[in-house]
Amino acid sequence: MHEDLSVLAARIKGAARLTILTGAGVSAASGVSTFRGPDGLWRRHRPEDLATSDAFGRDPHLVWEWYAWRRELIAACRPNAAHHVIAAWSQRDGCRVVTQNVDDLHLQAGTRGLVRMHGSIWELSCWGRCRAGVTPWRDDRVPMTVLPPPCPHCGRIARPAVVWFGESLRSEDLDAAVQAAACDLFLTVGTSALVYPAAGLVHAARQHGAYTAEINLEETPASAAVDIAIHGSAEQILPAIAQLL
Ligand code: BV8
């Protein structure tokens, strides 16, 4: 393990263009439940069944109950050591941080230039897509008193400004993520590498000739593709690497 940490630390030190992709595993130590972890299931619903526009169209109140539940959980969470190390590295020129997480804990930790591929659970937009309501607005209220919350612009219902399964990412976020794959070192941390297009970025980075690394508690579909796979917790591994820089 220590050998691997030194190898990765040397690579991070020498990388002019460092890109870090994160998933739910980075927020696990903060108390945010992962999707596929033991507490990932909620009321016998799979996230894929709730995080879709069809599900919202069918029962916006049920979907909003889920998002309100997650907001209350996340509101009590604070960035952990993994977020803080990534925030420090994001101050470096040439470093870009791309996340699948909607909890905004990277932002709370002070991460610079964060690309949020799947949006934010703290932002809403108009389900009716009224002109003013298409642009997401911030809403940190916990608990949410009215479910579904109304669109302040047109009075119809609002939706969480997250990217649901079957929905395309916002073009500016997708472009930024794809550009970030053109790097010298691509480090993927705490993701099961199952959801696309995020799961495709490590392969795009390899095609750009990047050295690729994975930090995860366990094996993932990306483990066989990367140059170095370190199995352990992000909140322990990242500070250990930072010590070696
Ligand atoms: C799209 C927001 C155009 C909402 C989310 C190609 C092939 C196959 C399928 C597709 C494909 N292209 C498109 C698809 C369909 C789909 C998809 O990928 N499906 C999967 C399930 C197969 N993708 C889409 O629909 C995307 N849109 O492509 O649009 C299009 C549309 C239709 C068809 C073609 C093209 C939109 C995807 C975005 C969905 N929204 N979130 C919300 O949050 O409510 S995804 C959501 O789930 C998260 O954002 C994240 O992306 C994903 C969960 O993954 P992880 O973050 O990795 O979390 P997970 O729990 O799975 O794993 C945690 C990992 O951490 C584990 O490995 C664990 O071991 C590790 N870990 C735990 N603790 C620690 C740790 N590691 C280190 N330290 C620790 N302490």
PDB file of C-alpha atoms in Angstrom, residues 47-138:
ATOM      1  CA  PRO A  47     -32.800   5.224  -6.938  1.00  0.00           C
ATOM      2  CA  GLU A  48     -33.207   4.600 -10.651  1.00  0.00           C
ATOM      3  CA  ASP A  49     -36.987   4.355 -10.008  1.00  0.00           C
ATOM      4  CA  LEU A  50     -37.133   7.700  -8.206  1.00  0.00           C
ATOM      5  CA  ALA A  51     -34.448   9.736  -9.998  1.00  0.00           C
ATOM      6  CA  THR A  52     -36.318   9.873 -13.354  1.00  0.00           C
ATOM      7  CA  SER A  53     -38.653  12.446 -14.919  1.00  0.00           C
ATOM      8  CA  ASP A  54     -41.236   9.678 -15.485  1.00  0.00           C
ATOM      9  CA  ALA A  55     -41.290   8.936 -11.755  1.00  0.00           C
ATOM     10  CA  PHE A  56     -41.672  12.658 -11.036  1.00  0.00           C
ATOM     11  CA  GLY A  57     -44.447  12.978 -13.613  1.00  0.00           C
ATOM     12  CA  ARG A  58     -46.247  10.001 -12.049  1.00  0.00           C
ATOM     13  CA  ASP A  59     -45.916  11.100  -8.411  1.00  0.00           C
ATOM     14  CA  PRO A  60     -44.085  14.392  -7.792  1.00  0.00           C
ATOM     15  CA  HIS A  61     -44.986  14.283  -4.079  1.00  0.00           C
ATOM     16  CA  LEU A  62     -43.273  10.879  -3.580  1.00  0.00           C
ATOM     17  CA  VAL A  63     -40.148  11.985  -5.446  1.00  0.00           C
ATOM     18  CA  TRP A  64     -40.057  15.250  -3.492  1.00  0.00           C
ATOM     19  CA  GLU A  65     -40.392  13.291  -0.210  1.00  0.00           C
ATOM     20  CA  TRP A  66     -37.213  11.422  -1.231  1.00  0.00           C
ATOM     21  CA  TYR A  67     -35.316  14.594  -2.103  1.00  0.00           C
ATOM     22  CA  ALA A  68     -36.542  16.377   1.039  1.00  0.00           C
ATOM     23  CA  TRP A  69     -35.379  13.356   3.110  1.00  0.00           C
ATOM     24  CA  ARG A  70     -31.942  13.465   1.461  1.00  0.00           C
ATOM     25  CA  ARG A  71     -31.678  17.277   1.910  1.00  0.00           C
ATOM     26  CA  GLU A  72     -32.383  16.919   5.634  1.00  0.00           C
ATOM     27  CA  LEU A  73     -29.700  14.226   5.906  1.00  0.00           C
ATOM     28  CA  ILE A  74     -27.126  16.192   3.900  1.00  0.00           C
ATOM     29  CA  ALA A  75     -27.870  19.454   5.752  1.00  0.00           C
ATOM     30  CA  ALA A  76     -26.468  17.829   8.910  1.00  0.00           C
ATOM     31  CA  CYS A  77     -23.277  16.724   7.110  1.00  0.00           C
ATOM     32  CA  ARG A  78     -19.959  18.528   6.818  1.00  0.00           C
ATOM     33  CA  PRO A  79     -17.085  18.025   4.373  1.00  0.00           C
ATOM     34  CA  ASN A  80     -14.607  15.332   5.497  1.00  0.00           C
ATOM     35  CA  ALA A  81     -10.826  15.010   5.102  1.00  0.00           C
ATOM     36  CA  ALA A  82     -11.229  13.753   1.517  1.00  0.00           C
ATOM     37  CA  HIS A  83     -13.173  16.891   0.517  1.00  0.00           C
ATOM     38  CA  HIS A  84     -10.582  19.121   2.196  1.00  0.00           C
ATOM     39  CA  VAL A  85      -7.603  17.517   0.428  1.00  0.00           C
ATOM     40  CA  ILE A  86      -9.404  17.764  -2.936  1.00  0.00           C
ATOM     41  CA  ALA A  87     -10.288  21.415  -2.230  1.00  0.00           C
ATOM     42  CA  ALA A  88      -6.607  22.158  -1.485  1.00  0.00           C
ATOM     43  CA  TRP A  89      -5.447  20.458  -4.688  1.00  0.00           C
ATOM     44  CA  SER A  90      -8.123  22.306  -6.698  1.00  0.00           C
ATOM     45  CA  GLN A  91      -6.262  25.573  -5.976  1.00  0.00           C
ATOM     46  CA  ARG A  92      -3.381  24.301  -8.164  1.00  0.00           C
ATOM     47  CA  ASP A  93      -3.199  25.543 -11.768  1.00  0.00           C
ATOM     48  CA  GLY A  94      -4.277  22.802 -14.160  1.00  0.00           C
ATOM     49  CA  CYS A  95      -6.345  20.952 -11.527  1.00  0.00           C
ATOM     50  CA  ARG A  96     -10.020  20.273 -12.290  1.00  0.00           C
ATOM     51  CA  VAL A  97     -12.529  18.550 -10.030  1.00  0.00           C
ATOM     52  CA  VAL A  98     -15.541  16.818 -11.588  1.00  0.00           C
ATOM     53  CA  THR A  99     -18.213  15.328  -9.337  1.00  0.00           C
ATOM     54  CA  GLN A 100     -21.304  13.179  -9.696  1.00  0.00           C
ATOM     55  CA  ASN A 101     -22.379  14.196  -6.191  1.00  0.00           C
ATOM     56  CA  VAL A 102     -25.325  16.548  -5.752  1.00  0.00           C
ATOM     57  CA  ASP A 103     -24.599  17.285  -2.049  1.00  0.00           C
ATOM     58  CA  ASP A 104     -22.338  20.333  -2.716  1.00  0.00           C
ATOM     59  CA  LEU A 105     -19.943  19.271   0.077  1.00  0.00           C
ATOM     60  CA  HIS A 106     -17.062  19.924  -2.341  1.00  0.00           C
ATOM     61  CA  LEU A 107     -18.274  23.525  -2.607  1.00  0.00           C
ATOM     62  CA  GLN A 108     -18.591  23.798   1.174  1.00  0.00           C
ATOM     63  CA  ALA A 109     -14.943  22.624   1.413  1.00  0.00           C
ATOM     64  CA  GLY A 110     -13.914  25.484  -0.921  1.00  0.00           C
ATOM     65  CA  THR A 111     -13.243  23.508  -4.098  1.00  0.00           C
ATOM     66  CA  ARG A 112     -12.332  25.829  -6.992  1.00  0.00           C
ATOM     67  CA  GLY A 113     -13.835  25.397 -10.483  1.00  0.00           C
ATOM     68  CA  LEU A 114     -16.013  22.406  -9.508  1.00  0.00           C
ATOM     69  CA  VAL A 115     -17.893  20.714 -12.383  1.00  0.00           C
ATOM     70  CA  ARG A 116     -21.176  19.281 -11.057  1.00  0.00           C
ATOM     71  CA  MET A 117     -22.151  16.725 -13.712  1.00  0.00           C
ATOM     72  CA  HIS A 118     -25.464  15.824 -12.090  1.00  0.00           C
ATOM     73  CA  GLY A 119     -26.518  19.189 -10.658  1.00  0.00           C
ATOM     74  CA  SER A 120     -27.252  20.084  -7.022  1.00  0.00           C
ATOM     75  CA  ILE A 121     -29.888  18.929  -4.511  1.00  0.00           C
ATOM     76  CA  TRP A 122     -29.810  22.550  -3.208  1.00  0.00           C
ATOM     77  CA  GLU A 123     -31.035  23.977  -6.504  1.00  0.00           C
ATOM     78  CA  LEU A 124     -34.537  23.885  -8.012  1.00  0.00           C
ATOM     79  CA  SER A 125     -35.965  24.622 -11.456  1.00  0.00           C
ATOM     80  CA  CYS A 126     -39.443  24.866 -12.928  1.00  0.00           C
ATOM     81  CA  TRP A 127     -41.014  21.499 -13.873  1.00  0.00           C
ATOM     82  CA  GLY A 128     -43.228  23.462 -16.302  1.00  0.00           C
ATOM     83  CA  ARG A 129     -40.023  24.907 -17.824  1.00  0.00           C
ATOM     84  CA  CYS A 130     -41.360  28.490 -17.656  1.00  0.00           C
ATOM     85  CA  ARG A 131     -38.859  30.977 -19.183  1.00  0.00           C
ATOM     86  CA  ALA A 132     -37.623  32.365 -15.856  1.00  0.00           C
ATOM     87  CA  GLY A 133     -37.764  29.000 -14.097  1.00  0.00           C
ATOM     88  CA  VAL A 134     -35.551  27.103 -16.521  1.00  0.00           C
ATOM     89  CA  THR A 135     -32.484  28.634 -14.853  1.00  0.00           C
ATOM     90  CA  PRO A 136     -31.974  26.829 -11.525  1.00  0.00           C
ATOM     91  CA  TRP A 137     -32.277  28.876  -8.308  1.00  0.00           C
ATOM     92  CA  ARG A 138     -30.763  28.062  -4.900  1.00  0.00           C
TER      93      ARG A 138
END
